[in-house]
XYZ file of C-alpha atoms in Angstrom:
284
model
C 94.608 98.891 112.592
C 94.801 96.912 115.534
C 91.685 95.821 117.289
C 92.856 96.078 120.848
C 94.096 99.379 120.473
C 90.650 100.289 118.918
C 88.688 99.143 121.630
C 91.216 100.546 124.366
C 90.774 103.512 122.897
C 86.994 103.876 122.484
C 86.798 102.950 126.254
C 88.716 105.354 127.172
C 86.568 107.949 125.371
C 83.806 106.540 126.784
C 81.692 104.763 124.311
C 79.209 101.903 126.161
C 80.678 98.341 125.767
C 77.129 97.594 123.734
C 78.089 100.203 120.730
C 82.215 98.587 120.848
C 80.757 95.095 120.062
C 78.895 96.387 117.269
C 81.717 98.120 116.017
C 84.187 94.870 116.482
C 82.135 93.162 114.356
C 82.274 95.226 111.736
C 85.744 94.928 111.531
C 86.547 91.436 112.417
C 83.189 90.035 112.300
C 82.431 90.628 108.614
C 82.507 88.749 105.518
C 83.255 90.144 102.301
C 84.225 89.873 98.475
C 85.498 91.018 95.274
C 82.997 92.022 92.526
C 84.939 92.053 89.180
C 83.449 92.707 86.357
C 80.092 92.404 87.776
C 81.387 88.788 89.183
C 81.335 87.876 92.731
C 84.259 86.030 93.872
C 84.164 83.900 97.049
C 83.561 85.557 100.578
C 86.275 85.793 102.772
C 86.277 87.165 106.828
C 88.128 90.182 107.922
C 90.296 89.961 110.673
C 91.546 93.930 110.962
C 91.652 96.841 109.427
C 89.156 99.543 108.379
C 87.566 99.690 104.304
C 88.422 102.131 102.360
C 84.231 103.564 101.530
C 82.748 102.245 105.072
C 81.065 105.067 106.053
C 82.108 104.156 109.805
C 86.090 104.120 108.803
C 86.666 108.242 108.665
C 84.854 108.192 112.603
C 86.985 105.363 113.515
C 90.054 106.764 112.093
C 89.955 109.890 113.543
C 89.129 108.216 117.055
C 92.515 106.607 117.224
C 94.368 109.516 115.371
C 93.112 111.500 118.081
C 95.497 109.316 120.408
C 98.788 110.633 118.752
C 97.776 114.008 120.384
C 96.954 112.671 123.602
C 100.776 111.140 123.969
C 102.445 114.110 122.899
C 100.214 116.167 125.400
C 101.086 113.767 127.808
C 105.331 114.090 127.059
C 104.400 117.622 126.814
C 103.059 117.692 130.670
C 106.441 115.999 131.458
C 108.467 118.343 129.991
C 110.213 116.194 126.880
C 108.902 117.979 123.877
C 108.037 121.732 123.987
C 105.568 123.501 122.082
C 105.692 126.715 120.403
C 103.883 130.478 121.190
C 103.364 129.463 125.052
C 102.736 133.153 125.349
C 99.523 133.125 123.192
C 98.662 129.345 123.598
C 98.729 127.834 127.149
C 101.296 125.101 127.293
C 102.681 125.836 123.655
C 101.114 124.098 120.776
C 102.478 121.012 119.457
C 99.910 119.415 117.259
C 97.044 120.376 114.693
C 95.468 117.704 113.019
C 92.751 117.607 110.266
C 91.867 114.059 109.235
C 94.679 112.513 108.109
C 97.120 115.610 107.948
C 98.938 116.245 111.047
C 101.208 119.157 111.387
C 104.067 118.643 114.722
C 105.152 121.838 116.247
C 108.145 121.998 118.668
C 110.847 124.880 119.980
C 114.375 124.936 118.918
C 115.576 122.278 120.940
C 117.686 119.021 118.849
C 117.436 116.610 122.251
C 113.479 117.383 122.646
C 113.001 117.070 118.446
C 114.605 113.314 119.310
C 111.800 112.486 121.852
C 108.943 114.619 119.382
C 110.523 111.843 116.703
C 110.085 108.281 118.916
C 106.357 109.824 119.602
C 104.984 108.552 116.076
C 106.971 105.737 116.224
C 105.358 104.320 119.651
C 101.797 105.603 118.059
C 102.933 103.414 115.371
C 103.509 100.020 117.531
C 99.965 100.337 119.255
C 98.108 101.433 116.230
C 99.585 99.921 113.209
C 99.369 103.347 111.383
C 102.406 104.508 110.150
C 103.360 107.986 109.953
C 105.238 108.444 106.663
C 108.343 111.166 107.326
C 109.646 110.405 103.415
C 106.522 112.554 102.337
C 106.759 115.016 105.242
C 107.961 118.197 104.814
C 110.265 120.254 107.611
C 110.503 124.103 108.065
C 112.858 125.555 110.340
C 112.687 129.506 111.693
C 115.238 131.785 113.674
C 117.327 130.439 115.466
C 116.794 126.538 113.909
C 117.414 127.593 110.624
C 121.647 126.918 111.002
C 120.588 123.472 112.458
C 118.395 122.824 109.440
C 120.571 119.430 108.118
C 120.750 117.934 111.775
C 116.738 118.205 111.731
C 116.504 116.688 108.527
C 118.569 113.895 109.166
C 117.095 113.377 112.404
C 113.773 113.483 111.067
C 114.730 111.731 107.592
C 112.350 114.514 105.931
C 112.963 116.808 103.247
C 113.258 120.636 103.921
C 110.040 122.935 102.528
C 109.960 125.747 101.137
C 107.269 128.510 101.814
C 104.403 128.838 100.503
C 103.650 125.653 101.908
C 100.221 124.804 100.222
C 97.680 122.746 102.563
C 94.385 122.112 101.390
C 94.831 123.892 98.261
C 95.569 127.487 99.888
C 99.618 128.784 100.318
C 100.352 129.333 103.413
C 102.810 131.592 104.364
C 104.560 134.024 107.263
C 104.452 136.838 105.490
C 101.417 138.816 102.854
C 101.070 136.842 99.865
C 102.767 138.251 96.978
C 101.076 138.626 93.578
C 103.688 135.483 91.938
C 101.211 133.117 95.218
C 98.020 133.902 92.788
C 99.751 132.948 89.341
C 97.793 129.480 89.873
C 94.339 131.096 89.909
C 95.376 133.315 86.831
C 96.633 130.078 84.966
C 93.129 128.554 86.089
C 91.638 131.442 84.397
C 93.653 131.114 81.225
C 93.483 127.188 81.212
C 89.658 127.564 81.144
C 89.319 130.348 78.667
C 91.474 128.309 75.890
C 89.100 126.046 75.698
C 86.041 128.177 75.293
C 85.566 129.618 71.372
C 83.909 132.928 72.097
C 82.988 133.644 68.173
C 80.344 130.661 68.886
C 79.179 131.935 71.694
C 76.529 134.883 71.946
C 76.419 137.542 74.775
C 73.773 136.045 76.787
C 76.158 132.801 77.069
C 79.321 134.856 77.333
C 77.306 136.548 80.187
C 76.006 133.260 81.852
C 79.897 131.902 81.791
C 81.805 134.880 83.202
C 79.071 134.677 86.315
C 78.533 131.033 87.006
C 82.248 129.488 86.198
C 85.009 132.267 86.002
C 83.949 134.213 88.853
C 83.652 130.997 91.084
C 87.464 129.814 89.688
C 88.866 132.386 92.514
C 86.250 131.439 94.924
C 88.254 129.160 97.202
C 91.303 131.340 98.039
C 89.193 135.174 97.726
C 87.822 132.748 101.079
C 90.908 133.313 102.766
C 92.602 136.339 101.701
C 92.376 139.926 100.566
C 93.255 139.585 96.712
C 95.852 141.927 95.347
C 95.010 144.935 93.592
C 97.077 143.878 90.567
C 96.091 140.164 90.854
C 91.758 141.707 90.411
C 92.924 144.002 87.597
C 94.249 140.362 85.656
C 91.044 138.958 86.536
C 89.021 142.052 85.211
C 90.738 142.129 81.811
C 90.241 137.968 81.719
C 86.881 138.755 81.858
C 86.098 141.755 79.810
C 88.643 140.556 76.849
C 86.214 137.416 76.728
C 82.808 139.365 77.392
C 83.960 142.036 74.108
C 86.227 139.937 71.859
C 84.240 137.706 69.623
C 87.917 136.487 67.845
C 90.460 135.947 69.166
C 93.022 137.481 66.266
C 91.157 140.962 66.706
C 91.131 143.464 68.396
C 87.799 144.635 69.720
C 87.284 147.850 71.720
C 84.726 147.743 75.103
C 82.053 149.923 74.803
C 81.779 150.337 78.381
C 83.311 150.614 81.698
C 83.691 147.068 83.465
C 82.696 148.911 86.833
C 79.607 149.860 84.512
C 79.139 146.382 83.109
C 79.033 145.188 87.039
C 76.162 147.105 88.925
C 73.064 145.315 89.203
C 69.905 144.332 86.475
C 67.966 146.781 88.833
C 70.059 149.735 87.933
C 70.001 148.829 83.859
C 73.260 146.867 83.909
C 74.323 143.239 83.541
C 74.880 142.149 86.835
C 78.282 140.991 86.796
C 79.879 139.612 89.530
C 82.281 141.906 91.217
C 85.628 140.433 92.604
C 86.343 143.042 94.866
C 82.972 143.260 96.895
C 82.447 139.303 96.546
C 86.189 139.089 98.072
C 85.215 141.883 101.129
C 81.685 139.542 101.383
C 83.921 136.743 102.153
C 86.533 137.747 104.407
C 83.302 139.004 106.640
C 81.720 135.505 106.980
């Protein structure tokens, strides 16, 4: 990362000349070296860049990042990229950014995409940080969709395909299907292969199903209202490895899994219920 952009850009967001000194000489003012193998190799000075494990880089590097938003605002305001939903969003929206994921929005519109493409690429010559397209994804909609290949090669990226996964969770214009949850069931099954329930009594059965299978779903139940066919393939998970002690048999539940999950205070076990723990969720 270049220094001069760095400090340009912290005086622009108003940070006192005293605090940009002490942060220029962490970067350029610093000596450093290699420990292998519990060996200390000669110091050498740093002259650019930001560590990988400084606990100051991730502030830093969202600081400039920030920057790539402020340009394309600024072509926005002069009318050379547009932005999509102006109806909901004033102006449009052409940029959400999340550390170092960036997603670029902009309207059907192949001589604005070639302005929306020379934006990174003048981020790049002030900042030194490269945005890589080979590793970007595009999706087209509507009307765009029959000019997919002359956004691709304009772009150089590779079309996507939805769901689109970011951060772990699909993301998709339309209601998940029941296929979008097949990774949390093969979670499920990855983790019960390795578990032997025959050695296992019903107290630790119990303990397991509560504290690591019901917390395997956690993440996306976050997000989204889990299908009704998706919970029942949860449920039997969970009550085949509560009853069956082996595996090669065939062992019949002595009680109803709604049953099973009601509180201790009402006599039961206190299993963790998927359905009211997703509703708990979705009302944070």
């Amino acid at each position: 990362m270049r220094w001069d952009f760095l400090r340009q850009t912290l005086r622009m967001k108003g940070f006192s000349p005293k605090w940009i000194e002490w942060v220029r000489s962490f970067i350029s003012g610093r000596s450093v070296a290699m420990n292998v193998n519990d060996e200390v190799g000669p110091f050498f000075q740093t002259k650019k860049g930001l560590r990988q494990g400084d606990p100051l880089s991730p502030i830093l590097f969202n600081v400039v990042t920030d920057m790539l938003a402020i340009i394309i605002k600024r072509a926005k305001a002069d009318d050379q990229v547009g932005g999509v939903v102006p109806h909901l969003v004033d102006g449009g929206i052409s940029i959400l950014q999340y550390a170092d994921d960036t997603i670029l929005f902009l309207e059907h519109n192949l001589e604005k995409a070639q302005n929306m493409k020379l934006l990174p690429y003048a981020f790049e010559q002030l900042s030194v940080l490269k945005v890589n397209f080979h590793k970007s994804e595009i999706f087209c909609f509507g009307e765009a969709t029959e000019f997919e290949d002359q956004y691709m090669g304009l772009f150089g990226c590779n079309t996507g395909a939805f769901p689109m996964r970011y951060f772990g969770i699909p993301k998709n214009y339309k209601k998940l299907s029941n296929a979008d949850w097949l990774k949390v069931q093969k979670r499920f099954e990855k983790r019960l292969s390795s578990w032997k329930e025959k050695n296992l009594s019903i107290g630790g059965r119990l303990t397991l199903i509560n504290s690591v299978l019901s917390s395997l779903p956690m993440y996306m139940m976050s997000f989204f209202e889990i299908p009704k066919g998706v919970l029942k393939k949860l449920d039997y998970f969970h009550s085949r490895f509560f009853w069956q002690r082996d595996e090669h048999k065939r062992k019949y539940c002595l009680a109803k899994w709604d049953i099973l999950c009601q509180p201790k205070e009402q006599g039961n076990l206190g299993i963790h219920n998927l359905e009211l723990k997703n509703t708990a969720l979705l009302s944070k």
